[in-house]
PDB file of C-alpha atoms and ligand atoms in Angstrom:
ATOM      1  CA  MET A   1    -197.736-168.149-103.472  1.00 97.00           C
ATOM      2  CA  LEU A   2    -197.003-167.813 -99.788  1.00 98.00           C
ATOM      3  CA  TYR A   3    -193.627-167.003 -98.307  1.00 98.00           C
ATOM      4  CA  LEU A   4    -192.472-166.853 -94.705  1.00 98.00           C
ATOM      5  CA  VAL A   5    -189.912-164.069 -94.412  1.00 99.00           C
ATOM      6  CA  ARG A   6    -187.693-163.221 -91.459  1.00 99.00           C
ATOM      7  CA  MET A   7    -186.192-159.735 -91.426  1.00 99.00           C
ATOM      8  CA  ASP A   8    -183.417-158.820 -88.993  1.00 98.00           C
ATOM      9  CA  VAL A   9    -182.790-155.090 -88.843  1.00 98.00           C
ATOM     10  CA  LYS A  10    -179.254-153.874 -88.108  1.00 98.00           C
ATOM     11  CA  LEU A  11    -179.029-150.101 -88.191  1.00 97.00           C
ATOM     12  CA  PRO A  12    -175.443-148.821 -88.075  1.00 97.00           C
ATOM     13  CA  ALA A  13    -174.511-146.883 -84.932  1.00 95.00           C
ATOM     14  CA  THR A  14    -173.246-144.105 -87.204  1.00 97.00           C
ATOM     15  CA  LEU A  15    -176.725-143.461 -88.667  1.00 96.00           C
ATOM     16  CA  ALA A  16    -178.116-140.172 -87.307  1.00 97.00           C
ATOM     17  CA  PRO A  17    -181.257-140.717 -85.175  1.00 97.00           C
ATOM     18  CA  ALA A  18    -183.301-138.325 -87.352  1.00 98.00           C
ATOM     19  CA  GLU A  19    -182.296-140.231 -90.503  1.00 97.00           C
ATOM     20  CA  ALA A  20    -183.122-143.556 -88.820  1.00 98.00           C
ATOM     21  CA  ASP A  21    -186.545-142.206 -87.806  1.00 98.00           C
ATOM     22  CA  ALA A  22    -187.207-141.012 -91.378  1.00 98.00           C
ATOM     23  CA  ILE A  23    -186.313-144.421 -92.846  1.00 98.00           C
ATOM     24  CA  LYS A  24    -188.549-146.182 -90.281  1.00 98.00           C
ATOM     25  CA  ALA A  25    -191.444-143.858 -91.154  1.00 98.00           C
ATOM     26  CA  ARG A  26    -191.034-144.659 -94.867  1.00 98.00           C
ATOM     27  CA  GLU A  27    -190.815-148.366 -94.015  1.00 98.00           C
ATOM     28  CA  LYS A  28    -194.069-148.179 -92.048  1.00 98.00           C
ATOM     29  CA  ALA A  29    -195.934-146.408 -94.863  1.00 98.00           C
ATOM     30  CA  TYR A  30    -194.594-148.842 -97.478  1.00 98.00           C
ATOM     31  CA  SER A  31    -195.448-151.923 -95.403  1.00 98.00           C
ATOM     32  CA  GLN A  32    -198.924-150.665 -94.557  1.00 98.00           C
ATOM     33  CA  GLY A  33    -199.629-150.085 -98.251  1.00 98.00           C
ATOM     34  CA  LEU A  34    -198.687-153.693 -99.034  1.00 98.00           C
ATOM     35  CA  GLN A  35    -200.742-154.931 -96.062  1.00 98.00           C
ATOM     36  CA  ARG A  36    -203.797-153.058 -97.355  1.00 98.00           C
ATOM     37  CA  GLU A  37    -203.267-154.642-100.784  1.00 98.00           C
ATOM     38  CA  GLY A  38    -203.165-158.093 -99.164  1.00 98.00           C
ATOM     39  CA  ARG A  39    -199.669-158.888-100.381  1.00 98.00           C
ATOM     40  CA  TRP A  40    -198.147-158.553 -96.865  1.00 98.00           C
ATOM     41  CA  ARG A  41    -200.492-160.874 -94.951  1.00 98.00           C
ATOM     42  CA  HIS A  42    -198.831-161.019 -91.518  1.00 98.00           C
ATOM     43  CA  LEU A  43    -196.287-158.894 -89.693  1.00 98.00           C
ATOM     44  CA  TRP A  44    -195.144-160.099 -86.274  1.00 98.00           C
ATOM     45  CA  ARG A  45    -192.374-158.832 -84.010  1.00 98.00           C
ATOM     46  CA  VAL A  46    -189.889-161.431 -82.738  1.00 98.00           C
ATOM     47  CA  VAL A  47    -189.937-161.066 -78.969  1.00 98.00           C
ATOM     48  CA  GLY A  48    -186.825-159.390 -77.667  1.00 98.00           C
ATOM     49  CA  GLU A  49    -185.245-158.786 -81.091  1.00 98.00           C
ATOM     50  CA  TYR A  50    -185.277-156.040 -83.717  1.00 98.00           C
ATOM     51  CA  ALA A  51    -186.663-158.566 -86.163  1.00 98.00           C
ATOM     52  CA  ASN A  52    -189.960-159.678 -87.631  1.00 99.00           C
ATOM     53  CA  TYR A  53    -191.597-162.687 -89.184  1.00 98.00           C
ATOM     54  CA  SER A  54    -193.852-161.833 -92.076  1.00 98.00           C
ATOM     55  CA  VAL A  55    -196.038-163.774 -94.505  1.00 98.00           C
ATOM     56  CA  PHE A  56    -196.272-162.507 -98.066  1.00 98.00           C
ATOM     57  CA  ASP A  57    -198.796-163.594-100.676  1.00 98.00           C
ATOM     58  CA  VAL A  58    -197.371-162.776-104.095  1.00 98.00           C
ATOM     59  CA  GLU A  59    -197.345-164.244-107.607  1.00 98.00           C
ATOM     60  CA  SER A  60    -193.684-165.154-107.966  1.00 98.00           C
ATOM     61  CA  ASN A  61    -190.161-165.183-106.572  1.00 98.00           C
ATOM     62  CA  ASP A  62    -189.414-162.167-108.741  1.00 98.00           C
ATOM     63  CA  GLU A  63    -192.365-160.185-107.337  1.00 98.00           C
ATOM     64  CA  LEU A  64    -191.247-160.948-103.772  1.00 98.00           C
ATOM     65  CA  HIS A  65    -187.663-159.975-104.544  1.00 98.00           C
ATOM     66  CA  THR A  66    -188.776-156.674-106.074  1.00 98.00           C
ATOM     67  CA  LEU A  67    -191.043-155.927-103.142  1.00 98.00           C
ATOM     68  CA  LEU A  68    -188.368-156.758-100.542  1.00 98.00           C
ATOM     69  CA  SER A  69    -185.599-154.887-102.315  1.00 98.00           C
ATOM     70  CA  GLN A  70    -187.760-151.739-102.286  1.00 98.00           C
ATOM     71  CA  LEU A  71    -188.097-151.779 -98.486  1.00 98.00           C
ATOM     72  CA  PRO A  72    -186.600-148.529 -97.159  1.00 98.00           C
ATOM     73  CA  LEU A  73    -184.788-150.591 -94.504  1.00 98.00           C
ATOM     74  CA  PHE A  74    -183.519-153.097 -97.110  1.00 98.00           C
ATOM     75  CA  PRO A  75    -179.894-151.849 -96.952  1.00 98.00           C
ATOM     76  CA  TYR A  76    -179.952-152.476 -93.198  1.00 98.00           C
ATOM     77  CA  MET A  77    -181.636-155.880 -93.144  1.00 98.00           C
ATOM     78  CA  GLN A  78    -180.712-159.505 -93.289  1.00 98.00           C
ATOM     79  CA  ILE A  79    -183.605-161.331 -94.945  1.00 98.00           C
ATOM     80  CA  GLN A  80    -184.384-165.040 -94.942  1.00 98.00           C
ATOM     81  CA  VAL A  81    -187.136-166.348 -97.248  1.00 98.00           C
ATOM     82  CA  THR A  82    -188.927-169.689 -96.882  1.00 98.00           C
ATOM     83  CA  PRO A  83    -191.441-170.663 -99.595  1.00 98.00           C
ATOM     84  CA  LEU A  84    -194.550-172.329 -98.129  1.00 97.00           C
ATOM     85  CA  ALA A  85    -196.631-175.193 -99.537  1.00 96.00           C
ATOM     86  CA  GLN A  86    -199.852-176.806 -98.393  1.00 94.00           C
ATOM     87  CA  HIS A  87    -199.488-179.338 -95.561  1.00 93.00           C
ATOM     88  CA  PRO A  88    -201.618-182.444 -96.263  1.00 94.00           C
ATOM     89  CA  SER A  89    -202.655-182.736 -92.608  1.00 93.00           C
ATOM     90  CA  ALA A  90    -203.795-179.142 -92.211  1.00 92.00           C
ATOM     91  CA  ILE A  91    -207.543-178.875 -91.508  1.00 88.00           C
ATOM     92  CA  ALA A  92    -207.678-175.124 -91.156  1.00 71.00           C
ATOM     93  CA  SER A  93    -205.379-172.232 -91.572  1.00 65.00           C
ATOM     94  CA  ALA A  94    -205.362-168.606 -90.497  1.00 53.00           C
ATOM     95  CA  ILE A  95    -204.196-167.886 -94.016  1.00 53.00           C
ATOM     96  CA  THR A  96    -205.635-169.353 -97.188  1.00 56.00           C
ATOM     97  CA  ALA A  97    -203.275-170.268 -99.970  1.00 52.00           C
ATOM     98  CA  ASN A  98    -204.445-169.698-103.542  1.00 51.00           C
TER      99      ASN A  98
HETATM  100  O1  LIG B   1    -189.382-153.149 -87.545  1.00 62.71           O
HETATM  101  C1  LIG B   1    -189.227-154.069 -88.382  1.00 62.71           C
HETATM  102  O2  LIG B   1    -189.310-155.256 -88.102  1.00 62.71           O
HETATM  103  C2  LIG B   1    -189.022-153.701 -89.836  1.00 62.71           C
HETATM  104  C3  LIG B   1    -190.287-153.366 -90.450  1.00 62.71           C
HETATM  105  C4  LIG B   1    -190.951-154.046 -91.395  1.00 62.71           C
HETATM  106  C5  LIG B   1    -192.165-153.357 -91.711  1.00 62.71           C
HETATM  107  C6  LIG B   1    -192.093-152.214 -90.814  1.00 62.71           C
HETATM  108  O3  LIG B   1    -192.900-151.295 -90.733  1.00 62.71           O
HETATM  109  O4  LIG B   1    -190.963-152.268 -90.071  1.00 62.71           O
END
């Protein structure tokens, strides 16, 4: 199942820069692991914002929730999830649904 996910990151001003850098490093390692597994298919920066659009390919809502809630930046994110279905007019896609 494919999901479009928007993540808006809001780090508190009170968070020490070294702690913020450590969380971002853990986030990068975690996300790159999921990308290598093929479960995090796309990761795009939103121009001009500390936000991203991502496409996940997972088995269920529960799997996506578990995966998202384990993001190191999860406590500092607003997350919006949109489940995706096949469009009947699509002739090709950069991503292939199962
Ligand atoms: O910077 C972001 O948009 C948050 C994020 C998600 C994966 C990652 O490495 O950073």
